[in-house]
PDB file of C-alpha atoms and ligand atoms in Angstrom:
ATOM      1  CA  UNK A  12       6.638  33.841 -24.180  1.00 95.00           C
ATOM      2  CA  UNK A  13       5.029  33.493 -27.621  1.00 97.00           C
ATOM      3  CA  UNK A  14       7.921  34.038 -29.955  1.00 98.00           C
ATOM      4  CA  UNK A  15      11.411  32.481 -29.786  1.00 98.00           C
ATOM      5  CA  UNK A  16      14.545  34.703 -30.115  1.00 98.00           C
ATOM      6  CA  UNK A  17      14.825  33.482 -33.767  1.00 98.00           C
ATOM      7  CA  UNK A  18      11.174  34.616 -34.366  1.00 98.00           C
ATOM      8  CA  UNK A  19       9.470  31.268 -34.492  1.00 98.00           C
ATOM      9  CA  UNK A  20       5.986  31.266 -32.962  1.00 98.00           C
ATOM     10  CA  UNK A  21       5.441  29.339 -29.607  1.00 98.00           C
ATOM     11  CA  UNK A  22       1.971  27.905 -29.636  1.00 98.00           C
ATOM     12  CA  UNK A  23      -0.108  28.340 -26.539  1.00 98.00           C
ATOM     13  CA  UNK A  24      -3.847  28.158 -26.157  1.00 98.00           C
ATOM     14  CA  UNK A  25      -5.111  31.637 -27.029  1.00 97.00           C
ATOM     15  CA  UNK A  26      -2.439  32.552 -29.537  1.00 98.00           C
ATOM     16  CA  UNK A  27      -4.183  31.285 -32.727  1.00 98.00           C
ATOM     17  CA  UNK A  28      -7.509  31.239 -34.422  1.00 97.00           C
ATOM     18  CA  UNK A  29      -8.391  27.599 -35.445  1.00 95.00           C
ATOM     19  CA  UNK A  30     -11.036  28.666 -37.999  1.00 94.00           C
ATOM     20  CA  UNK A  31      -8.617  30.840 -39.929  1.00 94.00           C
ATOM     21  CA  UNK A  32      -5.914  28.113 -39.777  1.00 94.00           C
ATOM     22  CA  UNK A  33      -8.393  25.445 -40.856  1.00 92.00           C
ATOM     23  CA  UNK A  34      -9.520  27.454 -43.909  1.00 91.00           C
ATOM     24  CA  UNK A  35      -5.977  27.814 -45.054  1.00 87.00           C
ATOM     25  CA  UNK A  36      -5.333  24.172 -44.459  1.00 90.00           C
ATOM     26  CA  UNK A  37      -8.330  22.929 -46.361  1.00 88.00           C
ATOM     27  CA  UNK A  38      -7.221  24.772 -49.446  1.00 90.00           C
ATOM     28  CA  UNK A  39      -3.839  23.061 -49.352  1.00 90.00           C
ATOM     29  CA  UNK A  40      -5.091  19.560 -48.490  1.00 89.00           C
ATOM     30  CA  UNK A  41      -1.852  18.261 -46.886  1.00 95.00           C
ATOM     31  CA  UNK A  42      -1.491  14.561 -46.061  1.00 97.00           C
ATOM     32  CA  UNK A  43      -0.304  13.802 -42.569  1.00 98.00           C
ATOM     33  CA  UNK A  44       1.504  10.627 -41.311  1.00 98.00           C
ATOM     34  CA  UNK A  45       1.154  10.023 -37.591  1.00 98.00           C
ATOM     35  CA  UNK A  46       3.834   7.477 -36.525  1.00 98.00           C
ATOM     36  CA  UNK A  47       3.990   5.567 -33.307  1.00 98.00           C
ATOM     37  CA  UNK A  48       6.217   2.796 -31.936  1.00 98.00           C
ATOM     38  CA  UNK A  49       4.538  -0.102 -30.259  1.00 97.00           C
ATOM     39  CA  UNK A  50       7.181  -2.636 -29.506  1.00 97.00           C
ATOM     40  CA  UNK A  51       6.793  -5.536 -26.977  1.00 96.00           C
ATOM     41  CA  UNK A  52       4.521  -4.637 -24.038  1.00 97.00           C
ATOM     42  CA  UNK A  53       3.901  -1.130 -25.467  1.00 97.00           C
ATOM     43  CA  UNK A  54       1.418  -2.752 -27.898  1.00 97.00           C
ATOM     44  CA  UNK A  55      -0.937  -2.756 -24.879  1.00 97.00           C
ATOM     45  CA  UNK A  56      -0.989   1.059 -24.992  1.00 98.00           C
ATOM     46  CA  UNK A  57      -1.870   1.395 -28.683  1.00 98.00           C
ATOM     47  CA  UNK A  58      -5.607   1.018 -28.529  1.00 97.00           C
ATOM     48  CA  UNK A  59      -5.957   3.948 -26.091  1.00 97.00           C
ATOM     49  CA  UNK A  60      -3.533   6.060 -28.063  1.00 98.00           C
ATOM     50  CA  UNK A  61      -5.281   5.542 -31.410  1.00 98.00           C
ATOM     51  CA  UNK A  62      -8.690   5.872 -29.959  1.00 97.00           C
ATOM     52  CA  UNK A  63      -7.652   9.313 -28.616  1.00 98.00           C
ATOM     53  CA  UNK A  64      -6.083  10.251 -31.948  1.00 98.00           C
ATOM     54  CA  UNK A  65      -9.334   9.395 -33.748  1.00 98.00           C
ATOM     55  CA  UNK A  66     -11.142  11.676 -31.462  1.00 98.00           C
ATOM     56  CA  UNK A  67      -8.761  14.643 -31.205  1.00 98.00           C
ATOM     57  CA  UNK A  68      -5.996  14.580 -33.814  1.00 98.00           C
ATOM     58  CA  UNK A  69      -6.442  16.677 -37.010  1.00 96.00           C
ATOM     59  CA  UNK A  70     -10.020  15.990 -37.219  1.00 91.00           C
ATOM     60  CA  UNK A  71     -10.488  17.629 -40.640  1.00 81.00           C
ATOM     61  CA  UNK A  72      -7.236  16.226 -41.995  1.00 91.00           C
ATOM     62  CA  UNK A  73      -6.188  13.494 -44.286  1.00 95.00           C
ATOM     63  CA  UNK A  74      -4.268  11.467 -41.758  1.00 98.00           C
ATOM     64  CA  UNK A  75      -2.515   8.053 -42.082  1.00 98.00           C
ATOM     65  CA  UNK A  76      -1.460   6.137 -39.019  1.00 98.00           C
ATOM     66  CA  UNK A  77       1.829   4.192 -39.202  1.00 98.00           C
ATOM     67  CA  UNK A  78       2.528   1.759 -36.308  1.00 98.00           C
ATOM     68  CA  UNK A  79       6.103   0.409 -35.943  1.00 98.00           C
ATOM     69  CA  UNK A  80       5.951  -2.921 -34.221  1.00 98.00           C
ATOM     70  CA  UNK A  81       7.820  -6.210 -33.784  1.00 97.00           C
ATOM     71  CA  UNK A  82       4.546  -8.131 -33.620  1.00 97.00           C
ATOM     72  CA  UNK A  83       2.109  -7.222 -36.323  1.00 98.00           C
ATOM     73  CA  UNK A  84      -0.198 -10.157 -35.331  1.00 98.00           C
ATOM     74  CA  UNK A  85      -0.590  -8.766 -31.853  1.00 98.00           C
ATOM     75  CA  UNK A  86      -1.485  -5.403 -33.304  1.00 98.00           C
ATOM     76  CA  UNK A  87      -4.025  -6.867 -35.731  1.00 97.00           C
ATOM     77  CA  UNK A  88      -5.481  -8.936 -32.807  1.00 97.00           C
ATOM     78  CA  UNK A  89      -6.438  -5.609 -31.140  1.00 96.00           C
ATOM     79  CA  UNK A  90      -9.264  -5.283 -33.688  1.00 93.00           C
ATOM     80  CA  UNK A  91      -8.872  -1.512 -33.681  1.00 94.00           C
ATOM     81  CA  UNK A  92     -11.841   0.391 -34.989  1.00 92.00           C
ATOM     82  CA  UNK A  93     -10.046   3.069 -36.931  1.00 95.00           C
ATOM     83  CA  UNK A  94     -11.648   5.233 -39.574  1.00 96.00           C
ATOM     84  CA  UNK A  95      -8.297   6.178 -41.216  1.00 97.00           C
ATOM     85  CA  UNK A  96      -5.709   4.220 -43.078  1.00 97.00           C
ATOM     86  CA  UNK A  97      -3.412   2.317 -40.669  1.00 98.00           C
ATOM     87  CA  UNK A  98      -0.218   0.749 -41.821  1.00 98.00           C
ATOM     88  CA  UNK A  99       1.676  -1.751 -39.707  1.00 98.00           C
ATOM     89  CA  UNK A 100       5.433  -1.567 -40.285  1.00 98.00           C
ATOM     90  CA  UNK A 101       7.465  -4.537 -38.887  1.00 97.00           C
ATOM     91  CA  UNK A 102      10.640  -3.581 -37.004  1.00 97.00           C
ATOM     92  CA  UNK A 103      13.228  -5.867 -35.399  1.00 91.00           C
ATOM     93  CA  UNK A 104      12.728  -7.311 -31.907  1.00 93.00           C
ATOM     94  CA  UNK A 105      15.009  -5.119 -29.851  1.00 95.00           C
ATOM     95  CA  UNK A 106      16.992  -6.515 -27.058  1.00 94.00           C
ATOM     96  CA  UNK A 107      16.043  -3.938 -24.460  1.00 95.00           C
ATOM     97  CA  UNK A 108      14.268  -0.643 -23.810  1.00 95.00           C
ATOM     98  CA  UNK A 109      17.298   1.390 -24.852  1.00 93.00           C
ATOM     99  CA  UNK A 110      17.606  -0.243 -28.266  1.00 94.00           C
ATOM    100  CA  UNK A 111      13.858   0.182 -28.878  1.00 95.00           C
ATOM    101  CA  UNK A 112      13.923   3.883 -27.984  1.00 94.00           C
ATOM    102  CA  UNK A 113      17.114   4.653 -29.908  1.00 94.00           C
ATOM    103  CA  UNK A 114      16.059   2.410 -32.848  1.00 95.00           C
ATOM    104  CA  UNK A 115      13.104   4.763 -33.648  1.00 95.00           C
ATOM    105  CA  UNK A 116      15.326   7.310 -35.362  1.00 97.00           C
ATOM    106  CA  UNK A 117      16.667   4.642 -37.736  1.00 97.00           C
ATOM    107  CA  UNK A 118      13.171   3.273 -38.493  1.00 97.00           C
ATOM    108  CA  UNK A 119      11.792   6.775 -39.218  1.00 97.00           C
ATOM    109  CA  UNK A 120      14.788   7.533 -41.477  1.00 97.00           C
ATOM    110  CA  UNK A 121      14.422   4.267 -43.408  1.00 97.00           C
ATOM    111  CA  UNK A 122      10.711   4.392 -43.757  1.00 97.00           C
ATOM    112  CA  UNK A 123      10.945   7.964 -45.026  1.00 97.00           C
ATOM    113  CA  UNK A 124      13.181   6.715 -47.900  1.00 96.00           C
ATOM    114  CA  UNK A 125      10.906   3.732 -48.604  1.00 96.00           C
ATOM    115  CA  UNK A 126       7.362   4.980 -47.896  1.00 97.00           C
ATOM    116  CA  UNK A 127       6.683   8.302 -46.273  1.00 98.00           C
ATOM    117  CA  UNK A 128       8.086  10.472 -49.020  1.00 97.00           C
ATOM    118  CA  UNK A 129       5.523   8.898 -51.387  1.00 97.00           C
ATOM    119  CA  UNK A 130       2.509   8.944 -49.077  1.00 97.00           C
ATOM    120  CA  UNK A 131       2.510  12.092 -46.927  1.00 98.00           C
ATOM    121  CA  UNK A 132       3.577  15.820 -46.750  1.00 97.00           C
ATOM    122  CA  UNK A 133       4.028  16.041 -43.035  1.00 98.00           C
ATOM    123  CA  UNK A 134       5.262  13.499 -40.520  1.00 98.00           C
ATOM    124  CA  UNK A 135       4.298  13.553 -36.858  1.00 98.00           C
ATOM    125  CA  UNK A 136       6.121  11.280 -34.325  1.00 98.00           C
ATOM    126  CA  UNK A 137       4.513  10.522 -31.004  1.00 98.00           C
ATOM    127  CA  UNK A 138       5.131   7.916 -28.205  1.00 98.00           C
ATOM    128  CA  UNK A 139       2.493   5.345 -27.357  1.00 98.00           C
ATOM    129  CA  UNK A 140       2.350   6.346 -23.748  1.00 98.00           C
ATOM    130  CA  UNK A 141       0.388   9.466 -24.712  1.00 98.00           C
ATOM    131  CA  UNK A 142      -3.343   9.915 -24.557  1.00 98.00           C
ATOM    132  CA  UNK A 143      -4.843  12.993 -26.210  1.00 98.00           C
ATOM    133  CA  UNK A 144      -7.281  14.814 -24.094  1.00 98.00           C
ATOM    134  CA  UNK A 145      -8.132  17.813 -26.377  1.00 98.00           C
ATOM    135  CA  UNK A 146      -7.989  18.876 -29.945  1.00 98.00           C
ATOM    136  CA  UNK A 147      -4.487  18.849 -31.619  1.00 98.00           C
ATOM    137  CA  UNK A 148      -5.175  20.631 -34.896  1.00 97.00           C
ATOM    138  CA  UNK A 149      -3.544  22.327 -37.831  1.00 96.00           C
ATOM    139  CA  UNK A 150      -1.964  24.981 -35.521  1.00 97.00           C
ATOM    140  CA  UNK A 151       0.832  22.493 -34.942  1.00 98.00           C
ATOM    141  CA  UNK A 152       1.907  22.223 -38.613  1.00 97.00           C
ATOM    142  CA  UNK A 153       5.229  23.727 -39.599  1.00 98.00           C
ATOM    143  CA  UNK A 154       8.428  22.853 -41.359  1.00 98.00           C
ATOM    144  CA  UNK A 155      10.179  21.664 -38.234  1.00 98.00           C
ATOM    145  CA  UNK A 156       8.225  21.627 -34.936  1.00 99.00           C
ATOM    146  CA  UNK A 157       9.236  20.478 -31.508  1.00 98.00           C
ATOM    147  CA  UNK A 158       7.659  20.690 -28.002  1.00 98.00           C
ATOM    148  CA  UNK A 159       9.101  22.298 -24.863  1.00 98.00           C
ATOM    149  CA  UNK A 160       9.662  19.636 -22.245  1.00 98.00           C
ATOM    150  CA  UNK A 161       7.029  20.243 -19.522  1.00 98.00           C
ATOM    151  CA  UNK A 162       9.597  19.525 -16.760  1.00 97.00           C
ATOM    152  CA  UNK A 163      11.945  22.271 -17.818  1.00 98.00           C
ATOM    153  CA  UNK A 164      10.031  25.212 -19.274  1.00 97.00           C
ATOM    154  CA  UNK A 165      10.895  27.375 -16.276  1.00 97.00           C
ATOM    155  CA  UNK A 166      14.527  26.151 -15.971  1.00 97.00           C
ATOM    156  CA  UNK A 167      17.594  28.134 -16.653  1.00 97.00           C
ATOM    157  CA  UNK A 168      19.979  26.944 -19.312  1.00 98.00           C
ATOM    158  CA  UNK A 169      22.519  25.586 -16.900  1.00 97.00           C
ATOM    159  CA  UNK A 170      19.853  23.230 -15.449  1.00 98.00           C
ATOM    160  CA  UNK A 171      18.698  21.741 -18.689  1.00 98.00           C
ATOM    161  CA  UNK A 172      19.727  18.108 -19.025  1.00 98.00           C
ATOM    162  CA  UNK A 173      21.644  18.543 -22.273  1.00 98.00           C
ATOM    163  CA  UNK A 174      24.551  16.253 -22.997  1.00 98.00           C
ATOM    164  CA  UNK A 175      27.525  18.276 -21.866  1.00 98.00           C
ATOM    165  CA  UNK A 176      30.270  15.669 -22.396  1.00 98.00           C
ATOM    166  CA  UNK A 177      32.380  16.472 -25.515  1.00 98.00           C
ATOM    167  CA  UNK A 178      32.939  12.810 -26.247  1.00 98.00           C
ATOM    168  CA  UNK A 179      29.323  12.369 -27.288  1.00 98.00           C
ATOM    169  CA  UNK A 180      27.905  13.484 -30.638  1.00 98.00           C
ATOM    170  CA  UNK A 181      25.024  14.975 -28.772  1.00 98.00           C
ATOM    171  CA  UNK A 182      27.378  17.358 -26.926  1.00 98.00           C
ATOM    172  CA  UNK A 183      26.180  20.986 -26.541  1.00 98.00           C
ATOM    173  CA  UNK A 184      28.595  23.467 -25.040  1.00 98.00           C
ATOM    174  CA  UNK A 185      27.641  25.127 -21.766  1.00 97.00           C
ATOM    175  CA  UNK A 186      26.928  28.522 -23.471  1.00 97.00           C
ATOM    176  CA  UNK A 187      24.586  27.075 -26.071  1.00 98.00           C
ATOM    177  CA  UNK A 188      21.023  25.738 -26.032  1.00 97.00           C
ATOM    178  CA  UNK A 189      17.621  27.414 -26.243  1.00 97.00           C
ATOM    179  CA  UNK A 190      14.818  25.319 -24.851  1.00 98.00           C
ATOM    180  CA  UNK A 191      14.907  21.721 -23.740  1.00 98.00           C
ATOM    181  CA  UNK A 192      12.570  19.724 -26.093  1.00 98.00           C
ATOM    182  CA  UNK A 193      10.836  16.418 -25.300  1.00 98.00           C
ATOM    183  CA  UNK A 194      11.474  13.839 -28.074  1.00 98.00           C
ATOM    184  CA  UNK A 195       8.205  12.041 -27.622  1.00 98.00           C
ATOM    185  CA  UNK A 196       6.341  14.564 -29.928  1.00 98.00           C
ATOM    186  CA  UNK A 197       7.836  16.239 -32.997  1.00 98.00           C
ATOM    187  CA  UNK A 198       6.853  16.887 -36.571  1.00 98.00           C
ATOM    188  CA  UNK A 199       7.602  18.609 -39.770  1.00 98.00           C
ATOM    189  CA  UNK A 200       7.700  18.163 -43.537  1.00 98.00           C
ATOM    190  CA  UNK A 201       8.927  14.784 -44.734  1.00 98.00           C
ATOM    191  CA  UNK A 202      12.184  16.391 -45.979  1.00 98.00           C
ATOM    192  CA  UNK A 203      12.956  18.074 -42.597  1.00 98.00           C
ATOM    193  CA  UNK A 204      12.113  15.020 -40.547  1.00 98.00           C
ATOM    194  CA  UNK A 205      14.288  12.957 -42.792  1.00 98.00           C
ATOM    195  CA  UNK A 206      17.269  15.205 -42.253  1.00 98.00           C
ATOM    196  CA  UNK A 207      16.634  15.236 -38.407  1.00 98.00           C
ATOM    197  CA  UNK A 208      16.178  11.524 -38.028  1.00 98.00           C
ATOM    198  CA  UNK A 209      19.198  10.700 -40.308  1.00 98.00           C
ATOM    199  CA  UNK A 210      21.467  13.119 -38.334  1.00 98.00           C
ATOM    200  CA  UNK A 211      20.296  11.679 -34.975  1.00 98.00           C
ATOM    201  CA  UNK A 212      20.727   8.147 -36.212  1.00 97.00           C
ATOM    202  CA  UNK A 213      24.243   8.900 -37.363  1.00 98.00           C
ATOM    203  CA  UNK A 214      25.083  10.520 -34.053  1.00 98.00           C
ATOM    204  CA  UNK A 215      23.719   7.530 -32.112  1.00 97.00           C
ATOM    205  CA  UNK A 216      25.807   5.161 -34.349  1.00 97.00           C
ATOM    206  CA  UNK A 217      28.973   7.123 -33.792  1.00 98.00           C
ATOM    207  CA  UNK A 218      28.337   7.238 -30.020  1.00 98.00           C
ATOM    208  CA  UNK A 219      27.813   3.417 -30.083  1.00 97.00           C
ATOM    209  CA  UNK A 220      31.059   2.837 -31.881  1.00 98.00           C
ATOM    210  CA  UNK A 221      32.828   5.073 -29.340  1.00 98.00           C
ATOM    211  CA  UNK A 222      31.215   3.220 -26.342  1.00 98.00           C
ATOM    212  CA  UNK A 223      29.254   6.213 -25.113  1.00 98.00           C
ATOM    213  CA  UNK A 224      25.588   6.631 -24.389  1.00 97.00           C
ATOM    214  CA  UNK A 225      24.137  10.150 -24.443  1.00 98.00           C
ATOM    215  CA  UNK A 226      22.596  11.398 -21.266  1.00 98.00           C
ATOM    216  CA  UNK A 227      18.915  11.096 -22.338  1.00 98.00           C
ATOM    217  CA  UNK A 228      19.257   8.570 -25.225  1.00 97.00           C
ATOM    218  CA  UNK A 229      17.797   9.770 -28.513  1.00 97.00           C
ATOM    219  CA  UNK A 230      16.438  12.856 -26.886  1.00 98.00           C
ATOM    220  CA  UNK A 231      19.974  14.257 -26.291  1.00 98.00           C
ATOM    221  CA  UNK A 232      20.731  13.854 -30.046  1.00 98.00           C
ATOM    222  CA  UNK A 233      17.414  15.377 -30.853  1.00 98.00           C
ATOM    223  CA  UNK A 234      18.155  18.515 -28.711  1.00 98.00           C
ATOM    224  CA  UNK A 235      21.618  18.839 -30.187  1.00 98.00           C
ATOM    225  CA  UNK A 236      20.069  18.876 -33.682  1.00 98.00           C
ATOM    226  CA  UNK A 237      17.564  21.552 -32.749  1.00 98.00           C
ATOM    227  CA  UNK A 238      20.340  23.847 -31.342  1.00 98.00           C
ATOM    228  CA  UNK A 239      21.840  24.024 -34.865  1.00 98.00           C
ATOM    229  CA  UNK A 240      18.742  23.580 -36.842  1.00 98.00           C
ATOM    230  CA  UNK A 241      16.230  25.830 -35.163  1.00 98.00           C
ATOM    231  CA  UNK A 242      12.612  24.752 -35.128  1.00 98.00           C
ATOM    232  CA  UNK A 243      10.334  26.874 -37.281  1.00 98.00           C
ATOM    233  CA  UNK A 244       7.544  26.495 -34.737  1.00 98.00           C
ATOM    234  CA  UNK A 245       7.606  25.545 -31.076  1.00 98.00           C
ATOM    235  CA  UNK A 246       4.754  24.025 -29.210  1.00 98.00           C
ATOM    236  CA  UNK A 247       4.158  24.878 -25.528  1.00 98.00           C
ATOM    237  CA  UNK A 248       4.192  22.193 -22.823  1.00 98.00           C
ATOM    238  CA  UNK A 249       0.322  22.177 -23.103  1.00 98.00           C
ATOM    239  CA  UNK A 250       1.030  19.680 -26.013  1.00 98.00           C
ATOM    240  CA  UNK A 251       2.918  17.112 -23.968  1.00 98.00           C
ATOM    241  CA  UNK A 252       1.639  17.705 -20.382  1.00 98.00           C
ATOM    242  CA  UNK A 253       1.599  14.932 -17.839  1.00 97.00           C
ATOM    243  CA  UNK A 254      -1.023  14.803 -15.161  1.00 95.00           C
ATOM    244  CA  UNK A 255       1.813  13.914 -12.656  1.00 96.00           C
ATOM    245  CA  UNK A 256       2.909  17.527 -13.028  1.00 97.00           C
ATOM    246  CA  UNK A 257      -0.266  18.931 -11.599  1.00 97.00           C
ATOM    247  CA  UNK A 258      -2.281  21.935 -12.887  1.00 97.00           C
ATOM    248  CA  UNK A 259      -0.092  25.158 -12.822  1.00 97.00           C
ATOM    249  CA  UNK A 260      -1.839  28.385 -13.849  1.00 96.00           C
ATOM    250  CA  UNK A 261       0.206  28.913 -17.031  1.00 96.00           C
ATOM    251  CA  UNK A 262      -1.089  25.710 -18.577  1.00 98.00           C
ATOM    252  CA  UNK A 263      -4.492  26.721 -19.831  1.00 97.00           C
ATOM    253  CA  UNK A 264      -5.351  23.509 -21.518  1.00 98.00           C
ATOM    254  CA  UNK A 265      -3.892  19.979 -21.230  1.00 98.00           C
ATOM    255  CA  UNK A 266      -3.892  18.598 -24.738  1.00 98.00           C
ATOM    256  CA  UNK A 267      -2.356  15.313 -23.753  1.00 98.00           C
ATOM    257  CA  UNK A 268      -1.516  13.228 -20.789  1.00 98.00           C
ATOM    258  CA  UNK A 269       1.893  11.589 -21.179  1.00 98.00           C
ATOM    259  CA  UNK A 270       3.463   8.834 -19.155  1.00 95.00           C
ATOM    260  CA  UNK A 271       0.486   6.963 -17.759  1.00 89.00           C
ATOM    261  CA  UNK A 272       1.742   3.477 -18.406  1.00 93.00           C
ATOM    262  CA  UNK A 273      -0.760   0.715 -17.460  1.00 91.00           C
ATOM    263  CA  UNK A 274       0.430  -2.449 -19.172  1.00 91.00           C
TER     264      UNK A 274
HETATM  265  C1  LIG B 306      11.697   8.583 -21.936  1.00 71.51           C
HETATM  266  C2  LIG B 306      12.548   9.738 -21.536  1.00 71.51           C
HETATM  267  C3  LIG B 306      12.176  10.951 -22.321  1.00 71.51           C
HETATM  268  C4  LIG B 306      12.313  10.685 -23.828  1.00 71.51           C
HETATM  269  C5  LIG B 306      11.476   9.430 -24.110  1.00 71.51           C
HETATM  270  C6  LIG B 306      11.632   8.988 -25.598  1.00 71.51           C
HETATM  271  C7  LIG B 306      13.238   9.659 -19.187  1.00 71.51           C
HETATM  272  C8  LIG B 306      12.927  10.022 -17.824  1.00 71.51           C
HETATM  273  N1  LIG B 306      12.364   9.995 -20.097  1.00 71.51           N
HETATM  274  O1  LIG B 306      10.389   8.751 -21.552  1.00 71.51           O
HETATM  275  O2  LIG B 306      12.920  12.034 -21.934  1.00 71.51           O
HETATM  276  O3  LIG B 306      13.635  10.426 -24.184  1.00 71.51           O
HETATM  277  O4  LIG B 306      11.846   8.380 -23.378  1.00 71.51           O
HETATM  278  O5  LIG B 306      10.860   9.807 -26.416  1.00 71.51           O
HETATM  279  O6  LIG B 306      14.397   9.184 -19.549  1.00 71.51           O
HETATM  280  N2  LIG B 306       8.877   1.966 -26.886  1.00 71.51           N
HETATM  281  C9  LIG B 306       8.307   0.703 -27.342  1.00 71.51           C
HETATM  282  N3  LIG B 306       8.770  -0.409 -26.797  1.00 71.51           N
HETATM  283  C10 LIG B 306       9.789  -0.418 -25.897  1.00 71.51           C
HETATM  284  C11 LIG B 306      10.317   0.852 -25.390  1.00 71.51           C
HETATM  285  C12 LIG B 306       9.940   1.963 -26.022  1.00 71.51           C
HETATM  286  O7  LIG B 306       7.403   0.649 -28.149  1.00 71.51           O
HETATM  287  O8  LIG B 306      10.128  -1.502 -25.378  1.00 71.51           O
HETATM  288  C13 LIG B 306       8.355   3.165 -27.600  1.00 71.51           C
HETATM  289  C14 LIG B 306       7.038   3.542 -27.232  1.00 71.51           C
HETATM  290  O9  LIG B 306       6.367   4.291 -28.222  1.00 71.51           O
HETATM  291  C15 LIG B 306       7.249   4.476 -26.024  1.00 71.51           C
HETATM  292  C16 LIG B 306       8.467   5.228 -26.503  1.00 71.51           C
HETATM  293  O10 LIG B 306       9.267   4.194 -27.183  1.00 71.51           O
HETATM  294  O11 LIG B 306       6.182   5.347 -25.657  1.00 71.51           O
HETATM  295  C17 LIG B 306       9.452   5.761 -25.433  1.00 71.51           C
HETATM  296  O12 LIG B 306       9.539   4.873 -24.333  1.00 71.51           O
HETATM  297  P1  LIG B 306       8.934   5.294 -22.907  1.00 71.51           P
HETATM  298  O13 LIG B 306       7.450   5.603 -23.174  1.00 71.51           O
HETATM  299  O14 LIG B 306       9.184   4.185 -21.917  1.00 71.51           O
HETATM  300  O15 LIG B 306       9.756   6.562 -22.604  1.00 71.51           O
HETATM  301  P2  LIG B 306       9.391   7.603 -21.436  1.00 71.51           P
HETATM  302  O16 LIG B 306       8.079   8.220 -21.698  1.00 71.51           O
HETATM  303  O17 LIG B 306       9.572   6.972 -20.051  1.00 71.51           O
END
């Protein structure tokens, strides 16, 4: 499948010509912000993540890295050899994993108001437990872009892990939902990412006040948003593959390995 029912391209290896896309990109000279959270022990994953980004992420592009962390000194002590601008953004010490994961929507929203809207055109959000294995280039750019979850790309709607309880703001009715997207990789223009993160943050706050936690944390709110605000481009699971899922024939290239956590 290379086109969604609402006519957005689905990007697979073989569906695009990077040379043509690069030429177009170079004329426009977009600035791209790559954001990543490294809170607590996840700081240990940062070096490998950024080294892989240096090697494979938007090689011709004007990229800034933004690291959200509760321990800037620990990040500085990594002595990262990075050729691009890296900004460290201090976030609170979260009390547990859930708060750290959910808190990212708030941090992205707030930093867009303070910083990103001045510094970049596109924002890309990735998790730290991702290592890029192959080129991730300008083919990913779009107004609002999400990645199909590699664990569910063959699943029927009824088996997708959407939040189906009406009490949660992440609720999606049984007869709605397109793909199930993984929240560890998304991107878009600063304006579109602002609207996305603000909406998810507000949904998370309302759930919290009502004493309910959505089924898959911020990912449930993210999927709800994308049902009613359709992505303008969708990336195939090649962009968020995990070695633990093996090597099926329809995955022609593994652009990342996700989930290998060696702390
Ligand atoms: C979980 C979910 C996944 C998605 C993802 C968040 C399951 C099985 N998987 O995957 O569906 O919701 O979370 O995108 O539920 N982080 C920190 N410090 C912390 C905790 C998290 O920096 O203490 C950051 C870090 O960038 C990390 C990311 O949050 O990579 C997500 O946490 P994770 O890697 O533990 O989540 P993961 O891959 O198990």
